[in-house]
Amino acid sequence: MKYQTFLKPKAIKDLKNISKTDAKKIATKIKEMENNLQGDVKKLTKHTPEYRLRVGDWRILFEIEINKIVIYKIKHRKDAYR
């Protein structure tokens, strides 16, 4: 299934604060995820947003709405689940 990706303002702000090399890796993985949720995607339990994508030490927290991926946060793994 093909998805469209939408970034919330908080996710855009998080992405701007990440080094350019890591930001490029994250952007590439987000594009790959649009094709049938490829990548290291995991459904989270007892956490909102419901899903995460792992890219090295970074976690992209998102939810799926019909055929849309809504990205809420992009955080380092030590801060992602707080």
mmCIF file of N, CA and C in Angstrom, residues 16-77:
data_model
loop_
_atom_site.group_PDB
_atom_site.id
_atom_site.type_symbol
_atom_site.label_atom_id
_atom_site.label_comp_id
_atom_site.label_asym_id
_atom_site.label_seq_id
_atom_site.Cartn_x
_atom_site.Cartn_y
_atom_site.Cartn_z
ATOM 1 N N LYS A 16 15.157 19.959 11.950
ATOM 2 C CA LYS A 16 16.093 21.069 11.741
ATOM 3 C C LYS A 16 17.229 21.058 12.758
ATOM 4 N N ASN A 17 17.006 20.467 13.933
ATOM 5 C CA ASN A 17 18.020 20.443 14.984
ATOM 6 C C ASN A 17 18.955 19.239 14.903
ATOM 7 N N ILE A 18 18.784 18.405 13.886
ATOM 8 C CA ILE A 18 19.607 17.204 13.703
ATOM 9 C C ILE A 18 20.692 17.516 12.672
ATOM 10 N N SER A 19 21.846 16.885 12.817
ATOM 11 C CA SER A 19 22.929 17.108 11.858
ATOM 12 C C SER A 19 22.460 16.753 10.451
ATOM 13 N N LYS A 20 23.067 17.394 9.452
ATOM 14 C CA LYS A 20 22.625 17.202 8.063
ATOM 15 C C LYS A 20 22.773 15.763 7.589
ATOM 16 N N THR A 21 23.830 15.078 7.998
ATOM 17 C CA THR A 21 24.011 13.692 7.555
ATOM 18 C C THR A 21 22.918 12.792 8.124
ATOM 19 N N ASP A 22 22.606 12.958 9.417
ATOM 20 C CA ASP A 22 21.544 12.162 10.025
ATOM 21 C C ASP A 22 20.184 12.540 9.441
ATOM 22 N N ALA A 23 19.964 13.831 9.179
ATOM 23 C CA ALA A 23 18.692 14.281 8.612
ATOM 24 C C ALA A 23 18.468 13.679 7.227
ATOM 25 N N LYS A 24 19.529 13.548 6.435
ATOM 26 C CA LYS A 24 19.399 12.929 5.106
ATOM 27 C C LYS A 24 19.036 11.456 5.224
ATOM 28 N N LYS A 25 19.667 10.753 6.178
ATOM 29 C CA LYS A 25 19.349 9.342 6.396
ATOM 30 C C LYS A 25 17.883 9.191 6.809
ATOM 31 N N ILE A 26 17.445 10.058 7.705
ATOM 32 C CA ILE A 26 16.066 10.007 8.181
ATOM 33 C C ILE A 26 15.091 10.269 7.039
ATOM 34 N N ALA A 27 15.371 11.265 6.223
ATOM 35 C CA ALA A 27 14.496 11.589 5.092
ATOM 36 C C ALA A 27 14.416 10.422 4.105
ATOM 37 N N THR A 28 15.538 9.759 3.867
ATOM 38 C CA THR A 28 15.557 8.602 2.971
ATOM 39 C C THR A 28 14.698 7.472 3.522
ATOM 40 N N LYS A 29 14.821 7.204 4.809
ATOM 41 C CA LYS A 29 14.053 6.124 5.427
ATOM 42 C C LYS A 29 12.563 6.444 5.456
ATOM 43 N N ILE A 30 12.217 7.712 5.632
ATOM 44 C CA ILE A 30 10.805 8.106 5.606
ATOM 45 C C ILE A 30 10.237 7.868 4.214
ATOM 46 N N LYS A 31 11.002 8.209 3.170
ATOM 47 C CA LYS A 31 10.551 7.960 1.794
ATOM 48 C C LYS A 31 10.363 6.462 1.541
ATOM 49 N N GLU A 32 11.283 5.637 2.034
ATOM 50 C CA GLU A 32 11.160 4.193 1.874
ATOM 51 C C GLU A 32 9.932 3.661 2.612
ATOM 52 N N MET A 33 9.627 4.258 3.763
ATOM 53 C CA MET A 33 8.498 3.816 4.576
ATOM 54 C C MET A 33 7.161 4.056 3.864
ATOM 55 N N GLU A 34 7.112 5.007 2.947
ATOM 56 C CA GLU A 34 5.877 5.287 2.210
ATOM 57 C C GLU A 34 5.418 4.096 1.383
ATOM 58 N N ASN A 35 6.316 3.202 1.030
ATOM 59 C CA ASN A 35 5.974 2.000 0.268
ATOM 60 C C ASN A 35 5.741 0.826 1.214
ATOM 61 N N ASN A 36 4.517 0.664 1.641
ATOM 62 C CA ASN A 36 4.110 -0.493 2.439
ATOM 63 C C ASN A 36 4.842 -0.595 3.775
ATOM 64 N N LEU A 37 5.161 0.522 4.399
ATOM 65 C CA LEU A 37 5.817 0.585 5.713
ATOM 66 C C LEU A 37 7.115 -0.217 5.765
ATOM 67 N N GLN A 38 7.956 -0.055 4.747
ATOM 68 C CA GLN A 38 9.254 -0.727 4.730
ATOM 69 C C GLN A 38 10.167 -0.076 5.748
ATOM 70 N N GLY A 39 11.071 -0.848 6.288
ATOM 71 C CA GLY A 39 12.034 -0.345 7.259
ATOM 72 C C GLY A 39 11.782 -0.962 8.625
ATOM 73 N N ASP A 40 12.473 -0.464 9.612
ATOM 74 C CA ASP A 40 12.365 -0.977 10.978
ATOM 75 C C ASP A 40 11.203 -0.284 11.687
ATOM 76 N N VAL A 41 9.982 -0.667 11.323
ATOM 77 C CA VAL A 41 8.763 -0.090 11.884
ATOM 78 C C VAL A 41 8.222 -1.046 12.932
ATOM 79 N N LYS A 42 7.817 -0.489 14.072
ATOM 80 C CA LYS A 42 7.301 -1.319 15.149
ATOM 81 C C LYS A 42 6.073 -0.647 15.742
ATOM 82 N N LYS A 43 5.047 -1.433 16.047
ATOM 83 C CA LYS A 43 3.870 -0.916 16.728
ATOM 84 C C LYS A 43 4.194 -0.870 18.217
ATOM 85 N N LEU A 44 3.981 0.287 18.827
ATOM 86 C CA LEU A 44 4.294 0.474 20.237
ATOM 87 C C LEU A 44 3.091 0.102 21.099
ATOM 88 N N THR A 45 3.359 -0.357 22.308
ATOM 89 C CA THR A 45 2.292 -0.649 23.255
ATOM 90 C C THR A 45 2.296 0.410 24.341
ATOM 91 N N LYS A 46 1.111 0.850 24.728
ATOM 92 C CA LYS A 46 0.941 1.831 25.804
ATOM 93 C C LYS A 46 1.690 3.124 25.532
ATOM 94 N N HIS A 47 1.709 3.574 24.286
ATOM 95 C CA HIS A 47 2.410 4.816 23.942
ATOM 96 C C HIS A 47 1.680 5.489 22.796
ATOM 97 N N THR A 48 1.656 6.814 22.841
ATOM 98 C CA THR A 48 1.084 7.593 21.742
ATOM 99 C C THR A 48 2.169 8.495 21.232
ATOM 100 N N PRO A 49 2.447 8.611 19.981
ATOM 101 C CA PRO A 49 1.895 7.946 18.802
ATOM 102 C C PRO A 49 2.129 6.436 18.820
ATOM 103 N N GLU A 50 1.403 5.727 17.980
ATOM 104 C CA GLU A 50 1.341 4.274 18.045
ATOM 105 C C GLU A 50 2.492 3.531 17.386
ATOM 106 N N TYR A 51 3.229 4.163 16.490
ATOM 107 C CA TYR A 51 4.291 3.479 15.744
ATOM 108 C C TYR A 51 5.607 4.231 15.854
ATOM 109 N N ARG A 52 6.702 3.493 15.598
ATOM 110 C CA ARG A 52 8.007 4.134 15.527
ATOM 111 C C ARG A 52 8.806 3.531 14.380
ATOM 112 N N LEU A 53 9.644 4.370 13.790
ATOM 113 C CA LEU A 53 10.607 3.951 12.779
ATOM 114 C C LEU A 53 11.984 4.200 13.372
ATOM 115 N N ARG A 54 12.842 3.182 13.343
ATOM 116 C CA ARG A 54 14.186 3.316 13.896
ATOM 117 C C ARG A 54 15.158 3.598 12.761
ATOM 118 N N VAL A 55 15.940 4.667 12.927
ATOM 119 C CA VAL A 55 16.999 5.021 11.976
ATOM 120 C C VAL A 55 18.248 5.290 12.818
ATOM 121 N N GLY A 56 19.087 4.279 12.991
ATOM 122 C CA GLY A 56 20.277 4.416 13.834
ATOM 123 C C GLY A 56 19.862 4.721 15.260
ATOM 124 N N ASP A 57 20.361 5.837 15.808
ATOM 125 C CA ASP A 57 20.015 6.248 17.170
ATOM 126 C C ASP A 57 18.776 7.132 17.217
ATOM 127 N N TRP A 58 18.120 7.333 16.093
ATOM 128 C CA TRP A 58 16.960 8.226 16.009
ATOM 129 C C TRP A 58 15.673 7.425 15.914
ATOM 130 N N ARG A 59 14.609 7.977 16.503
ATOM 131 C CA ARG A 59 13.299 7.359 16.451
ATOM 132 C C ARG A 59 12.308 8.357 15.852
ATOM 133 N N ILE A 60 11.555 7.909 14.867
ATOM 134 C CA ILE A 60 10.514 8.720 14.247
ATOM 135 C C ILE A 60 9.193 8.165 14.755
ATOM 136 N N LEU A 61 8.455 8.969 15.512
ATOM 137 C CA LEU A 61 7.197 8.533 16.111
ATOM 138 C C LEU A 61 6.046 9.027 15.251
ATOM 139 N N PHE A 62 5.178 8.105 14.843
ATOM 140 C CA PHE A 62 4.119 8.464 13.901
ATOM 141 C C PHE A 62 2.873 7.627 14.116
ATOM 142 N N GLU A 63 1.794 8.048 13.474
ATOM 143 C CA GLU A 63 0.536 7.311 13.451
ATOM 144 C C GLU A 63 0.100 7.132 12.005
ATOM 145 N N ILE A 64 -0.736 6.141 11.781
ATOM 146 C CA ILE A 64 -1.259 5.865 10.446
ATOM 147 C C ILE A 64 -2.750 6.169 10.440
ATOM 148 N N GLU A 65 -3.171 7.004 9.499
ATOM 149 C CA GLU A 65 -4.578 7.343 9.323
ATOM 150 C C GLU A 65 -4.967 7.008 7.885
ATOM 151 N N ILE A 66 -5.705 5.960 7.691
ATOM 152 C CA ILE A 66 -6.150 5.437 6.397
ATOM 153 C C ILE A 66 -4.942 5.264 5.469
ATOM 154 N N ASN A 67 -4.634 6.216 4.601
ATOM 155 C CA ASN A 67 -3.472 6.084 3.712
ATOM 156 C C ASN A 67 -2.473 7.221 3.933
ATOM 157 N N LYS A 68 -2.443 7.747 5.168
ATOM 158 C CA LYS A 68 -1.529 8.830 5.520
ATOM 159 C C LYS A 68 -0.654 8.418 6.696
ATOM 160 N N ILE A 69 0.604 8.819 6.642
ATOM 161 C CA ILE A 69 1.515 8.677 7.773
ATOM 162 C C ILE A 69 1.708 10.073 8.339
ATOM 163 N N VAL A 70 1.339 10.256 9.604
ATOM 164 C CA VAL A 70 1.478 11.553 10.260
ATOM 165 C C VAL A 70 2.612 11.436 11.274
ATOM 166 N N ILE A 71 3.708 12.166 11.018
ATOM 167 C CA ILE A 71 4.897 12.103 11.870
ATOM 168 C C ILE A 71 4.800 13.207 12.926
ATOM 169 N N TYR A 72 4.880 12.802 14.200
ATOM 170 C CA TYR A 72 4.731 13.737 15.311
ATOM 171 C C TYR A 72 6.064 14.199 15.882
ATOM 172 N N LYS A 73 7.019 13.279 16.020
ATOM 173 C CA LYS A 73 8.300 13.611 16.653
ATOM 174 C C LYS A 73 9.438 12.865 15.973
ATOM 175 N N ILE A 74 10.611 13.475 15.996
ATOM 176 C CA ILE A 74 11.849 12.827 15.588
ATOM 177 C C ILE A 74 12.832 13.099 16.722
ATOM 178 N N LYS A 75 13.132 12.071 17.494
ATOM 179 C CA LYS A 75 13.938 12.240 18.697
ATOM 180 C C LYS A 75 15.067 11.224 18.748
ATOM 181 N N HIS A 76 16.105 11.569 19.517
ATOM 182 C CA HIS A 76 17.178 10.624 19.807
ATOM 183 C C HIS A 76 16.589 9.528 20.681
ATOM 184 N N ARG A 77 17.127 8.340 20.597
ATOM 185 C CA ARG A 77 16.542 7.202 21.303
ATOM 186 C C ARG A 77 16.457 7.397 22.811
#
